[in-house]
């Protein structure tokens, strides 16, 4: 009985185990089915639903998009002389993420390719500036021999490649440097601006951008449209073949109103003087020449200026990077007087025959004296003579009688105290004072005594050389105002079609013909014996209407005589001169400013005369140092 019961218990245990096994087997099978089902669903999702997405990823692993940088547009003068163009050269570039230890790598590279300390400094500067580029150049403009040597040893230098790049070149060096400006490497500020303008994708692969001058102002015209190549690569990232390409479109060309020959002569004649010169075609507003001295060589910036040259330019006491023509502000001095004379005639404050007895000074209320430049005065002076001999006393009284608000309203029409709108960025507005300006600036009311010095272009009066040239051009053009411009036409790089920037009057100063003729004839006599610019006008084959000017840099005591020989060179007066010719039908208007040049008659007027002789007669100038023969005779 006991044995039988044990066998039945054993059979019952076996059956239970079999049932448990079958249960576990069923659960396992179910789990396997679920897992395989999930895998099948995932496979379906990846292969069917997400097919396009993963196909794109796979293609990207195999295909690289390579941008093709377009040729930058050319800059040419009015006679098609090339002022800025491009050339191709090889650069040696390092991709830091692939290069390992940079110092060790560069030291080894230097055994194959010549790498100077300045190259290392520039490379480090580019890295420190955090450029958003895949690579940075360690050497530019490699020779064919250097390219061959590196190619033979390339396997030793991971992350280092040779690339063909386009480089900007300015064949005339410093000539017209402040007009052309320069290009430089794209920095974070440039990138932010490009993104703001919505054109950042068009700069893929581009390293350079226009910074100042025409290069900066017309960047979007000059840059062109970036092209692209779809390149198939192997597992090592090496290009196998080009699948598709979109060719780049070169930038458009700029054709200027500038005359390169005149520009060259102007810079040559200006010599080592500091200052500015602007020549304008009155009938169009086209800028024929624009000089700012000293200048700089824009080629220094093309592939990143080195520290030594940057320090020389940036820390020079002569400030060669400052565009004096547009950004320098100076008292206009006696060049302001023709415009005061016009205002007097037009507003009825003076008649042509009205004259004063000039004792050599002007008094206001008997409490203060303003001296004339000539000790003892000029005797009897009418409006014509006041311009010819540049009588200060006449204009002290005129300014007092006219009042600052009339001066501001009338002369402001010629562009004083405001930007001319010339197509180069960075122009400043100068200052033509008014009662409202003084109250806003100093929280003080305007006093009658403030007006006196304004009449001779001193006091609060400030103007840029460009404003002086523009105002002179408006006077020469009988009051018709054209905005000064440097770019005359834009040429499409694909079709060659020209888009002309048509000169159109932007305003008019209403002037009586008799007023313009009287002022012009007085300015013509300035260039004749007895006038302040007689030496500069000697032997002219055409009639020149001109006006000299001298602007104080430091004040002198009322009874003290100015002696420039006892004054530090940088504290001497500025010399100015404005002119247009031929006087009866002007084709050129000129403004010249020579910093610390002394007198306009001896420093600035001879420069303008040589410029006009070349432009009107084709006469090559005799370049010589400024003469001081007239400095003892005349002030302006």
Coordinates of C-alpha atoms in Angstrom, one line a residue:
X1 CA 0.0 0.0 0.0
X2 CA 2.8 2.4 0.9
X3 CA 4.7 1.6 -2.2
X4 CA 1.8 2.1 -4.5
X5 CA 1.0 5.5 -2.9
X6 CA 4.6 6.6 -3.6
X7 CA 4.4 5.7 -7.3
X8 CA 1.2 7.6 -7.7
X9 CA 2.8 10.7 -6.0
X10 CA 5.8 10.4 -8.3
X11 CA 3.5 10.3 -11.4
X12 CA 1.5 13.2 -10.2
X13 CA 4.8 15.2 -9.7
X14 CA 6.0 14.4 -13.3
X15 CA 2.7 15.5 -14.7
X16 CA 2.9 18.8 -12.8
X17 CA 6.4 19.4 -14.0
X18 CA 5.3 18.7 -17.6
X19 CA 2.5 21.2 -17.2
X20 CA 5.0 23.8 -15.8
X21 CA 7.4 23.2 -18.7
X22 CA 4.6 23.6 -21.3
X23 CA 3.6 26.8 -19.6
X24 CA 7.1 28.2 -19.6
X25 CA 7.5 27.1 -23.2
X26 CA 4.3 28.9 -24.2
X27 CA 5.4 32.1 -22.4
X28 CA 8.8 31.9 -24.1
X29 CA 7.2 31.4 -27.5
X30 CA 4.9 34.4 -26.9
X31 CA 7.8 36.5 -25.8
X32 CA 9.7 35.5 -28.9
X33 CA 6.8 36.3 -31.1
X34 CA 6.4 39.7 -29.4
X35 CA 10.1 40.5 -29.9
X36 CA 10.1 39.4 -33.5
X37 CA 6.9 41.3 -34.1
X38 CA 8.4 44.4 -32.6
X39 CA 11.5 43.9 -34.8
X40 CA 9.3 43.5 -37.9
X41 CA 7.4 46.6 -37.0
X42 CA 10.6 48.5 -36.4
X43 CA 12.0 47.2 -39.7
X44 CA 8.8 48.3 -41.5
X45 CA 9.0 51.7 -39.8
X46 CA 12.7 52.2 -40.8
X47 CA 12.5 50.7 -44.3
X48 CA 9.2 52.1 -45.4
X49 CA 7.9 55.0 -43.2
X50 CA 11.4 56.5 -42.5
X51 CA 12.9 55.6 -45.9
X52 CA 13.5 59.1 -47.1
X53 CA 15.1 60.3 -43.9
X54 CA 17.6 57.5 -43.7
X55 CA 18.2 57.6 -47.4
X56 CA 19.2 61.3 -47.0
X57 CA 21.5 60.4 -44.1
X58 CA 23.2 57.7 -46.1
X59 CA 23.6 60.1 -49.1
X60 CA 25.2 62.7 -46.8
X61 CA 27.7 60.1 -45.6
X62 CA 28.6 59.6 -49.2
X63 CA 28.1 63.0 -50.8
X64 CA 29.6 66.3 -49.6
X65 CA 28.3 69.8 -50.6
X66 CA 31.3 72.0 -51.5
X67 CA 30.7 75.7 -52.0
X68 CA 32.4 77.4 -54.9
X69 CA 33.4 81.0 -54.1
X70 CA 32.6 83.5 -56.9
X71 CA 35.0 85.9 -58.5
X72 CA 34.8 89.3 -56.8
X73 CA 33.7 92.1 -59.2
X74 CA 36.3 94.5 -60.6
X75 CA 36.6 98.2 -59.8
X76 CA 37.5 100.5 -62.8
X77 CA 37.8 104.2 -63.2
X78 CA 35.9 106.4 -65.7
X79 CA 38.3 105.4 -68.5
X80 CA 38.2 101.6 -67.6
X81 CA 41.6 101.6 -65.9
X82 CA 41.6 98.7 -63.4
X83 CA 41.8 99.8 -59.7
X84 CA 41.0 96.5 -58.1
X85 CA 41.0 93.0 -59.5
X86 CA 41.6 89.3 -58.5
X87 CA 44.3 86.7 -59.0
X88 CA 44.5 83.0 -58.0
X89 CA 47.1 81.6 -55.7
X90 CA 47.6 78.5 -53.4
X91 CA 47.3 78.7 -49.6
X92 CA 48.4 76.2 -47.0
X93 CA 45.5 75.7 -44.6
X94 CA 45.1 73.8 -41.3
X95 CA 41.9 72.3 -40.0
X96 CA 42.5 72.4 -36.2
X97 CA 40.0 69.6 -35.4
X98 CA 42.0 67.2 -37.6
X99 CA 45.5 68.4 -36.9
X100 CA 46.4 67.2 -33.4
X101 CA 49.0 69.3 -31.6
X102 CA 49.2 72.5 -33.6
X103 CA 52.6 73.7 -32.4
X104 CA 54.3 70.4 -33.2
X105 CA 52.5 70.3 -36.6
X106 CA 53.5 73.8 -37.6
X107 CA 57.2 73.2 -36.6
X108 CA 57.2 70.1 -38.8
X109 CA 55.5 72.1 -41.6
X110 CA 58.2 74.7 -41.4
X111 CA 60.8 72.1 -42.5
X112 CA 58.9 71.8 -45.8
X113 CA 57.4 75.2 -46.4
X114 CA 58.8 78.6 -45.3
X115 CA 56.7 79.8 -42.3
X116 CA 57.8 83.1 -40.8
X117 CA 56.9 84.3 -37.3
X118 CA 54.4 86.7 -38.8
X119 CA 52.6 83.8 -40.4
X120 CA 52.3 82.1 -37.0
X121 CA 51.1 85.3 -35.4
X122 CA 48.4 85.8 -38.0
X123 CA 47.3 82.1 -37.8
X124 CA 47.0 82.4 -34.0
X125 CA 45.1 85.6 -34.4
X126 CA 42.6 84.0 -36.7
X127 CA 42.1 81.1 -34.2
X128 CA 41.7 83.5 -31.3
X129 CA 39.1 85.5 -33.2
X130 CA 37.0 82.4 -33.3
X131 CA 36.3 82.3 -37.1
X132 CA 33.5 80.0 -38.1
X133 CA 35.6 78.3 -40.7
X134 CA 36.7 74.7 -41.2
X135 CA 40.3 75.8 -41.8
X136 CA 42.6 78.7 -41.4
X137 CA 45.7 79.6 -43.5
X138 CA 49.1 79.3 -42.1
X139 CA 50.7 80.4 -45.4
X140 CA 49.3 82.2 -48.4
X141 CA 50.5 82.6 -52.0
X142 CA 52.7 79.6 -52.1
X143 CA 55.3 79.2 -54.9
X144 CA 55.1 76.3 -57.3
X145 CA 58.2 74.8 -55.6
X146 CA 56.6 75.0 -52.2
X147 CA 53.4 73.3 -53.5
X148 CA 55.4 70.5 -55.0
X149 CA 57.4 69.9 -51.8
X150 CA 54.3 69.8 -49.6
X151 CA 52.5 67.5 -52.0
X152 CA 55.3 65.0 -51.7
X153 CA 55.1 65.0 -47.9
X154 CA 51.4 65.5 -47.4
X155 CA 50.9 62.1 -45.8
X156 CA 52.9 63.4 -42.8
X157 CA 50.5 66.2 -42.1
X158 CA 46.9 65.2 -41.2
X159 CA 44.5 68.1 -41.3
X160 CA 46.7 70.2 -43.6
X161 CA 45.7 70.9 -47.2
X162 CA 46.6 73.1 -50.1
X163 CA 43.7 75.1 -51.6
X164 CA 43.4 77.4 -54.5
X165 CA 42.1 80.8 -53.4
X166 CA 41.3 84.2 -55.1
X167 CA 43.2 87.2 -53.8
X168 CA 42.3 90.8 -54.2
X169 CA 44.9 93.1 -55.7
X170 CA 45.1 96.9 -55.8
X171 CA 47.7 97.6 -58.6
X172 CA 48.1 101.2 -57.6
X173 CA 49.0 100.6 -54.0
X174 CA 48.2 103.6 -51.8
X175 CA 46.6 105.6 -54.7
X176 CA 42.9 106.1 -54.0
X177 CA 43.1 103.9 -50.9
X178 CA 40.4 105.8 -49.0
X179 CA 38.1 105.6 -52.0
X180 CA 38.6 101.9 -52.7
X181 CA 38.9 100.7 -49.1
X182 CA 39.9 97.1 -48.6
X183 CA 38.7 93.6 -47.9
X184 CA 39.4 91.6 -44.8
X185 CA 38.6 88.3 -43.2
X186 CA 35.0 87.8 -42.1
X187 CA 34.7 88.2 -38.3
X188 CA 31.8 87.6 -35.9
X189 CA 30.4 91.1 -36.4
X190 CA 30.4 90.6 -40.2
X191 CA 28.6 87.2 -39.8
X192 CA 26.0 88.8 -37.5
X193 CA 25.4 91.5 -40.1
X194 CA 25.1 89.0 -43.0
X195 CA 22.6 87.0 -41.0
X196 CA 20.6 90.1 -40.3
X197 CA 20.6 91.0 -44.0
X198 CA 19.5 87.4 -44.8
X199 CA 22.5 86.7 -47.1
X200 CA 24.7 84.5 -44.9
X201 CA 24.1 81.4 -47.0
X202 CA 25.6 83.2 -50.0
X203 CA 28.9 83.5 -48.0
X204 CA 29.4 79.8 -47.5
X205 CA 33.1 79.1 -48.2
X206 CA 33.9 82.8 -48.4
X207 CA 36.7 84.1 -46.1
X208 CA 36.7 87.7 -47.1
X209 CA 34.3 90.7 -47.1
X210 CA 34.5 94.4 -48.0
X211 CA 35.3 96.4 -44.9
X212 CA 35.5 100.1 -45.8
X213 CA 35.3 102.4 -48.8
X214 CA 33.7 101.2 -52.0
X215 CA 34.6 97.6 -51.1
X216 CA 32.4 97.9 -48.0
X217 CA 29.6 100.1 -49.4
X218 CA 29.1 98.0 -52.5
X219 CA 29.8 94.6 -51.0
X220 CA 26.5 93.0 -52.2
X221 CA 27.2 94.1 -55.8
X222 CA 30.9 93.0 -55.8
X223 CA 30.5 89.6 -54.0
X224 CA 28.5 87.6 -56.5
X225 CA 26.6 84.4 -56.0
X226 CA 28.2 81.3 -54.5
X227 CA 28.1 78.1 -56.5
X228 CA 28.0 74.5 -55.1
X229 CA 29.4 71.0 -56.1
X230 CA 28.0 67.7 -54.9
X231 CA 31.1 65.5 -54.5
X232 CA 31.0 61.7 -53.9
X233 CA 33.5 60.7 -51.3
X234 CA 35.0 57.4 -50.2
X235 CA 35.3 56.0 -46.7
X236 CA 38.4 58.1 -46.1
X237 CA 36.6 61.3 -47.1
X238 CA 38.5 61.7 -50.4
X239 CA 36.7 63.0 -53.4
X240 CA 35.8 60.3 -56.0
X241 CA 33.7 62.2 -58.5
X242 CA 31.6 65.3 -58.9
X243 CA 27.9 64.4 -59.2
X244 CA 26.4 67.8 -59.9
X245 CA 27.5 71.4 -59.8
X246 CA 26.0 74.9 -59.8
X247 CA 28.4 77.4 -61.2
X248 CA 29.0 80.6 -59.2
X249 CA 28.1 83.9 -60.6
X250 CA 30.8 86.5 -60.5
X251 CA 30.2 89.8 -58.7
X252 CA 29.3 92.9 -60.7
X253 CA 31.9 95.4 -61.8
X254 CA 31.9 99.0 -60.6
X255 CA 32.7 101.8 -63.1
X256 CA 33.6 105.0 -61.3
X257 CA 33.4 108.7 -62.0
X258 CA 36.9 108.8 -60.6
X259 CA 39.7 109.7 -63.1
X260 CA 42.7 107.5 -62.1
X261 CA 45.2 109.8 -63.9
X262 CA 43.9 112.8 -62.1
X263 CA 43.8 110.9 -58.8
X264 CA 47.4 109.9 -59.3
X265 CA 48.5 113.4 -60.2
X266 CA 46.6 114.8 -57.2
X267 CA 48.3 112.4 -54.8
X268 CA 51.7 113.1 -56.4
X269 CA 51.2 116.9 -56.1
X270 CA 50.0 116.6 -52.5
X271 CA 53.2 114.9 -51.6
X272 CA 54.0 114.3 -47.9
X273 CA 51.5 116.9 -46.7
X274 CA 48.7 115.8 -44.4
X275 CA 45.2 116.8 -45.5
X276 CA 42.6 116.1 -48.2
X277 CA 41.6 117.1 -51.7
X278 CA 38.3 116.6 -53.5
X279 CA 37.6 117.4 -57.2
X280 CA 33.9 117.2 -58.4
X281 CA 32.3 117.6 -61.8
X282 CA 29.6 120.3 -61.0
X283 CA 27.2 119.3 -63.7
X284 CA 26.8 115.7 -62.4
X285 CA 28.2 115.6 -58.9
X286 CA 30.7 112.9 -60.0
X287 CA 33.8 112.8 -57.9
X288 CA 36.8 113.1 -60.1
X289 CA 39.4 112.7 -57.4
X290 CA 39.4 112.1 -53.7
X291 CA 42.7 112.3 -51.7
X292 CA 43.2 111.7 -48.1
X293 CA 46.8 112.0 -46.9
X294 CA 48.6 110.0 -45.6
X295 CA 47.1 106.9 -47.1
X296 CA 47.8 103.2 -46.7
X297 CA 48.3 100.2 -48.9
X298 CA 45.1 98.2 -49.1
X299 CA 47.1 95.1 -50.2
X300 CA 48.3 94.8 -46.6
X301 CA 44.7 93.7 -45.6
X302 CA 44.0 91.2 -48.3
X303 CA 45.0 88.0 -46.4
X304 CA 45.0 89.5 -42.9
X305 CA 47.3 92.3 -41.9
X306 CA 50.2 91.4 -39.7
X307 CA 50.6 92.8 -36.2
X308 CA 53.6 95.0 -37.1
X309 CA 51.9 96.8 -40.0
X310 CA 48.7 97.1 -38.1
X311 CA 50.5 98.8 -35.2
X312 CA 52.3 101.1 -37.5
X313 CA 49.0 102.2 -39.2
X314 CA 46.8 102.2 -36.0
X315 CA 49.3 104.0 -33.7
X316 CA 50.7 106.5 -36.2
X317 CA 50.3 110.2 -35.1
X318 CA 49.3 110.9 -38.7
X319 CA 46.3 108.6 -38.5
X320 CA 46.6 107.2 -42.1
X321 CA 43.5 105.1 -41.7
X322 CA 41.3 108.2 -41.1
X323 CA 39.6 109.4 -44.2
X324 CA 40.2 113.1 -43.8
X325 CA 38.1 114.0 -46.8
X326 CA 34.9 112.6 -45.2
X327 CA 35.7 112.3 -41.5
X328 CA 38.0 115.2 -40.8
X329 CA 36.2 118.3 -39.5
X330 CA 37.9 121.8 -39.7
X331 CA 36.9 125.4 -39.4
X332 CA 36.3 126.4 -43.1
X333 CA 38.0 129.7 -42.5
X334 CA 37.8 132.4 -45.2
X335 CA 36.5 129.9 -47.8
X336 CA 33.2 130.5 -46.0
X337 CA 33.2 134.2 -47.1
X338 CA 31.8 133.7 -50.7
X339 CA 28.8 132.0 -49.2
X340 CA 28.3 134.8 -46.7
X341 CA 28.6 137.3 -49.6
X342 CA 25.9 135.4 -51.5
X343 CA 23.7 135.4 -48.4
X344 CA 24.2 139.2 -48.0
X345 CA 23.1 139.9 -51.5
X346 CA 20.2 137.4 -51.6
X347 CA 18.8 138.5 -48.2
X348 CA 19.3 142.2 -48.8
X349 CA 21.7 142.7 -46.0
X350 CA 24.3 144.3 -48.3
X351 CA 24.3 145.9 -51.8
X352 CA 27.2 145.6 -54.1
X353 CA 28.1 149.2 -53.5
X354 CA 27.9 149.2 -49.8
X355 CA 31.3 149.8 -48.2
X356 CA 33.0 150.0 -44.8
X357 CA 36.1 151.7 -43.5
X358 CA 38.2 148.9 -42.2
X359 CA 40.4 150.0 -39.3
X360 CA 41.8 146.5 -38.8
X361 CA 39.3 145.4 -36.2
X362 CA 35.6 145.1 -35.4
X363 CA 34.1 146.1 -32.0
X364 CA 30.8 145.1 -30.5
X365 CA 29.4 147.4 -27.8
X366 CA 32.9 148.8 -27.3
X367 CA 33.8 145.9 -25.0
X368 CA 35.5 143.5 -27.3
X369 CA 37.5 143.6 -30.4
X370 CA 37.9 141.1 -33.2
X371 CA 41.0 141.7 -35.2
X372 CA 41.4 141.6 -39.0
X373 CA 44.3 139.5 -40.3
X374 CA 45.9 142.6 -41.7
X375 CA 47.3 145.0 -39.1
X376 CA 45.8 148.5 -39.8
X377 CA 43.0 147.1 -42.0
X378 CA 42.2 147.3 -45.7
X379 CA 40.9 150.8 -45.9
X380 CA 37.6 151.2 -47.8
X381 CA 36.1 147.8 -48.6
X382 CA 33.0 146.9 -50.6
X383 CA 31.6 143.4 -51.2
X384 CA 33.9 142.7 -54.2
X385 CA 37.1 143.8 -52.4
X386 CA 36.1 141.9 -49.2
X387 CA 36.4 138.6 -51.2
X388 CA 39.5 139.6 -53.1
X389 CA 41.6 140.7 -50.1
X390 CA 39.7 138.5 -47.7
X391 CA 38.7 141.3 -45.3
X392 CA 37.7 139.8 -41.9
X393 CA 36.3 143.1 -40.6
X394 CA 33.7 143.2 -43.4
X395 CA 32.4 139.8 -42.5
X396 CA 32.4 140.4 -38.7
X397 CA 30.0 143.2 -39.3
X398 CA 27.9 141.3 -41.9
X399 CA 27.5 138.3 -39.6
X400 CA 26.4 140.6 -36.7
X401 CA 23.8 142.3 -38.9
X402 CA 22.6 139.1 -40.5
X403 CA 22.2 137.0 -37.3
X404 CA 23.0 133.4 -36.8
X405 CA 19.5 132.1 -37.8
X406 CA 19.7 133.7 -41.2
X407 CA 23.3 132.4 -41.7
X408 CA 22.2 128.9 -40.7
X409 CA 19.1 128.9 -42.9
X410 CA 20.7 130.3 -46.0
X411 CA 24.2 128.7 -46.0
X412 CA 22.8 125.4 -44.8
X413 CA 21.3 125.0 -48.3
X414 CA 24.8 124.5 -49.7
X415 CA 25.3 121.4 -47.5
X416 CA 27.2 122.8 -44.6
X417 CA 26.4 121.1 -41.3
X418 CA 25.1 117.9 -42.9
X419 CA 26.3 114.8 -44.7
X420 CA 26.5 115.2 -48.5
X421 CA 25.4 111.6 -49.1
X422 CA 28.5 110.6 -51.0
X423 CA 28.5 106.8 -51.6
X424 CA 31.2 105.9 -49.1
X425 CA 30.3 105.0 -45.5
X426 CA 31.6 106.9 -42.5
X427 CA 30.9 110.5 -43.6
X428 CA 30.4 112.9 -40.8
X429 CA 28.1 116.0 -40.8
X430 CA 30.3 118.8 -39.6
X431 CA 28.7 121.7 -37.8
X432 CA 26.8 124.9 -38.9
X433 CA 25.7 126.3 -35.5
X434 CA 22.4 127.8 -34.6
X435 CA 20.6 129.0 -31.5
X436 CA 18.9 125.6 -31.0
X437 CA 22.1 123.7 -31.4
X438 CA 23.9 125.7 -28.7
X439 CA 21.0 125.3 -26.3
X440 CA 20.9 121.6 -26.9
X441 CA 24.7 121.2 -26.7
X442 CA 25.6 123.5 -23.9
X443 CA 22.3 124.4 -22.3
X444 CA 23.1 128.1 -23.0
X445 CA 21.5 130.7 -25.1
X446 CA 23.1 132.2 -28.2
X447 CA 24.9 135.5 -27.6
X448 CA 25.5 138.2 -30.3
X449 CA 29.2 137.8 -29.8
X450 CA 29.0 134.1 -30.8
X451 CA 27.9 135.1 -34.3
X452 CA 30.9 137.3 -35.1
X453 CA 33.5 134.6 -35.7
X454 CA 31.1 132.5 -37.6
X455 CA 31.1 135.1 -40.3
X456 CA 34.7 134.3 -41.2
X457 CA 34.3 130.5 -40.9
X458 CA 35.6 130.2 -37.3
X459 CA 34.0 129.9 -34.0
X460 CA 31.7 126.9 -33.8
X461 CA 31.8 126.4 -37.5
X462 CA 33.2 123.0 -38.7
X463 CA 33.2 121.4 -42.1
X464 CA 34.6 118.4 -43.9
X465 CA 36.7 118.8 -47.1
X466 CA 33.9 117.0 -48.9
X467 CA 31.3 119.5 -47.7
X468 CA 33.6 122.4 -48.9
X469 CA 33.9 120.7 -52.4
X470 CA 30.2 120.0 -52.5
X471 CA 29.3 123.6 -51.6
X472 CA 31.8 124.9 -54.2
X473 CA 30.3 122.7 -56.8
X474 CA 26.8 124.0 -56.0
X475 CA 28.0 127.6 -56.3
X476 CA 29.7 126.7 -59.6
X477 CA 26.5 125.1 -60.8
X478 CA 24.4 128.2 -60.2
X479 CA 22.7 126.7 -57.2
X480 CA 21.7 123.3 -58.8
X481 CA 22.5 120.6 -56.3
X482 CA 23.8 117.1 -57.3
X483 CA 24.6 114.5 -54.7
X484 CA 28.3 113.7 -54.8
X485 CA 28.9 110.2 -56.0
X486 CA 31.8 108.0 -56.9
X487 CA 30.2 105.0 -58.7
X488 CA 28.9 106.0 -62.1
X489 CA 27.8 102.6 -63.5
X490 CA 27.3 99.0 -62.4
X491 CA 28.2 96.4 -65.0
X492 CA 26.5 93.0 -64.9
X493 CA 29.2 90.3 -64.9
X494 CA 27.1 87.9 -66.9
X495 CA 25.5 90.0 -69.6
X496 CA 27.8 93.0 -69.6
X497 CA 24.8 95.3 -69.4
X498 CA 25.4 98.6 -67.7
X499 CA 23.2 100.2 -65.1
X500 CA 23.9 103.9 -65.0
X501 CA 23.4 105.8 -61.8
X502 CA 21.8 108.8 -63.6
X503 CA 22.8 112.1 -62.1
X504 CA 19.7 114.0 -61.1
X505 CA 19.4 117.3 -59.2
X506 CA 18.4 116.7 -55.6
X507 CA 17.6 120.3 -54.9
X508 CA 18.2 123.9 -55.8
X509 CA 19.4 127.0 -54.0
X510 CA 17.4 129.9 -55.5
X511 CA 20.0 132.5 -56.5
X512 CA 19.8 135.6 -58.6
X513 CA 22.1 135.4 -61.6
X514 CA 23.5 138.9 -60.7
X515 CA 24.5 137.6 -57.2
X516 CA 26.3 134.6 -58.6
X517 CA 28.1 136.7 -61.2
X518 CA 29.3 139.2 -58.7
X519 CA 30.6 136.6 -56.3
X520 CA 32.2 134.7 -59.1
X521 CA 34.0 137.8 -60.5
X522 CA 35.3 138.6 -57.1
X523 CA 36.7 135.0 -56.8
X524 CA 38.3 135.4 -60.2
X525 CA 40.1 138.5 -59.0
X526 CA 41.3 136.5 -56.0
X527 CA 43.6 134.8 -58.5
X528 CA 44.9 138.0 -60.0
X529 CA 47.4 140.6 -58.8
X530 CA 46.1 142.1 -55.6
X531 CA 44.2 139.0 -54.7
X532 CA 45.2 136.5 -51.9
X533 CA 45.9 133.7 -54.5
X534 CA 47.7 135.8 -57.1
X535 CA 50.8 133.6 -57.2
X536 CA 48.8 130.5 -57.7
X537 CA 46.8 132.2 -60.5
X538 CA 49.8 133.5 -62.3
X539 CA 49.8 132.6 -66.0
X540 CA 46.6 130.6 -66.0
X541 CA 45.3 129.9 -69.5
X542 CA 41.7 129.8 -68.2
X543 CA 39.7 131.8 -65.7
X544 CA 39.7 130.4 -62.1
X545 CA 37.3 131.5 -59.5
X546 CA 39.0 130.7 -56.2
X547 CA 39.1 131.6 -52.5
X548 CA 41.8 131.0 -50.0
X549 CA 41.3 130.3 -46.3
X550 CA 43.2 129.9 -43.1
X551 CA 41.8 128.1 -40.1
X552 CA 43.2 128.5 -36.6
X553 CA 44.2 125.4 -34.7
X554 CA 45.0 127.2 -31.4
X555 CA 43.8 130.5 -30.2
X556 CA 46.0 133.5 -29.7
X557 CA 45.7 136.4 -27.4
X558 CA 43.8 139.5 -28.7
X559 CA 46.9 141.7 -29.0
X560 CA 49.4 139.0 -29.8
X561 CA 50.7 138.6 -33.4
X562 CA 50.6 135.0 -34.8
X563 CA 54.1 133.8 -35.8
X564 CA 54.1 130.3 -37.2
X565 CA 57.8 130.0 -36.8
X566 CA 57.4 130.0 -33.1
X567 CA 54.6 127.5 -33.1
X568 CA 54.9 123.7 -33.1
X569 CA 54.3 122.3 -36.6
X570 CA 51.1 120.5 -35.5
X571 CA 49.7 123.7 -33.9
X572 CA 50.1 125.8 -37.0
X573 CA 47.0 127.0 -38.9
X574 CA 45.3 124.8 -41.5
X575 CA 45.5 126.0 -45.1
X576 CA 42.4 125.8 -47.3
X577 CA 41.5 126.7 -50.9
X578 CA 38.3 126.3 -53.0
X579 CA 38.0 126.9 -56.7
X580 CA 36.1 126.1 -59.9
X581 CA 37.1 126.5 -63.5
X582 CA 36.6 127.7 -66.1
X583 CA 34.8 130.4 -64.2
X584 CA 32.2 131.0 -67.0
X585 CA 31.3 127.3 -67.5
X586 CA 32.8 125.2 -64.7
X587 CA 33.8 121.6 -65.4
X588 CA 35.7 121.0 -62.2
X589 CA 35.3 122.2 -58.6
X590 CA 38.1 121.7 -56.1
X591 CA 38.6 121.9 -52.4
X592 CA 42.0 121.5 -50.8
X593 CA 42.9 121.3 -47.1
X594 CA 46.5 121.1 -45.9
X595 CA 46.7 120.3 -42.2
X596 CA 49.0 122.8 -40.4
X597 CA 50.0 124.2 -43.8
X598 CA 50.0 127.8 -42.7
X599 CA 48.2 129.8 -45.4
X600 CA 45.9 128.7 -48.2
X601 CA 47.6 131.0 -50.6
X602 CA 51.0 129.3 -50.3
X603 CA 50.1 125.7 -49.4
X604 CA 46.7 124.8 -50.7
X605 CA 46.1 127.0 -53.8
X606 CA 49.2 125.8 -55.7
X607 CA 48.1 122.2 -55.3
X608 CA 44.6 123.0 -56.7
X609 CA 46.2 125.0 -59.6
X610 CA 48.3 122.0 -60.7
X611 CA 45.2 119.7 -60.5
X612 CA 43.1 122.0 -62.7
X613 CA 46.0 122.5 -65.2
X614 CA 46.2 118.8 -65.6
X615 CA 42.5 118.2 -65.9
X616 CA 41.7 121.1 -68.2
X617 CA 45.0 121.4 -70.2
X618 CA 46.6 118.0 -69.8
X619 CA 49.6 119.7 -68.3
X620 CA 51.9 117.4 -66.3
X621 CA 52.7 119.1 -63.0
X622 CA 56.2 120.0 -61.7
X623 CA 56.2 118.4 -58.3
X624 CA 58.1 120.5 -55.8
X625 CA 58.0 121.4 -52.1
X626 CA 55.5 124.0 -51.1
X627 CA 56.9 127.6 -51.3
X628 CA 56.4 130.1 -48.6
X629 CA 57.1 133.2 -50.7
X630 CA 53.7 134.7 -50.2
X631 CA 53.3 133.9 -46.5
X632 CA 54.7 137.3 -45.4
X633 CA 52.4 139.2 -47.8
X634 CA 48.9 137.6 -47.2
X635 CA 47.2 135.8 -44.5
X636 CA 44.9 133.5 -46.4

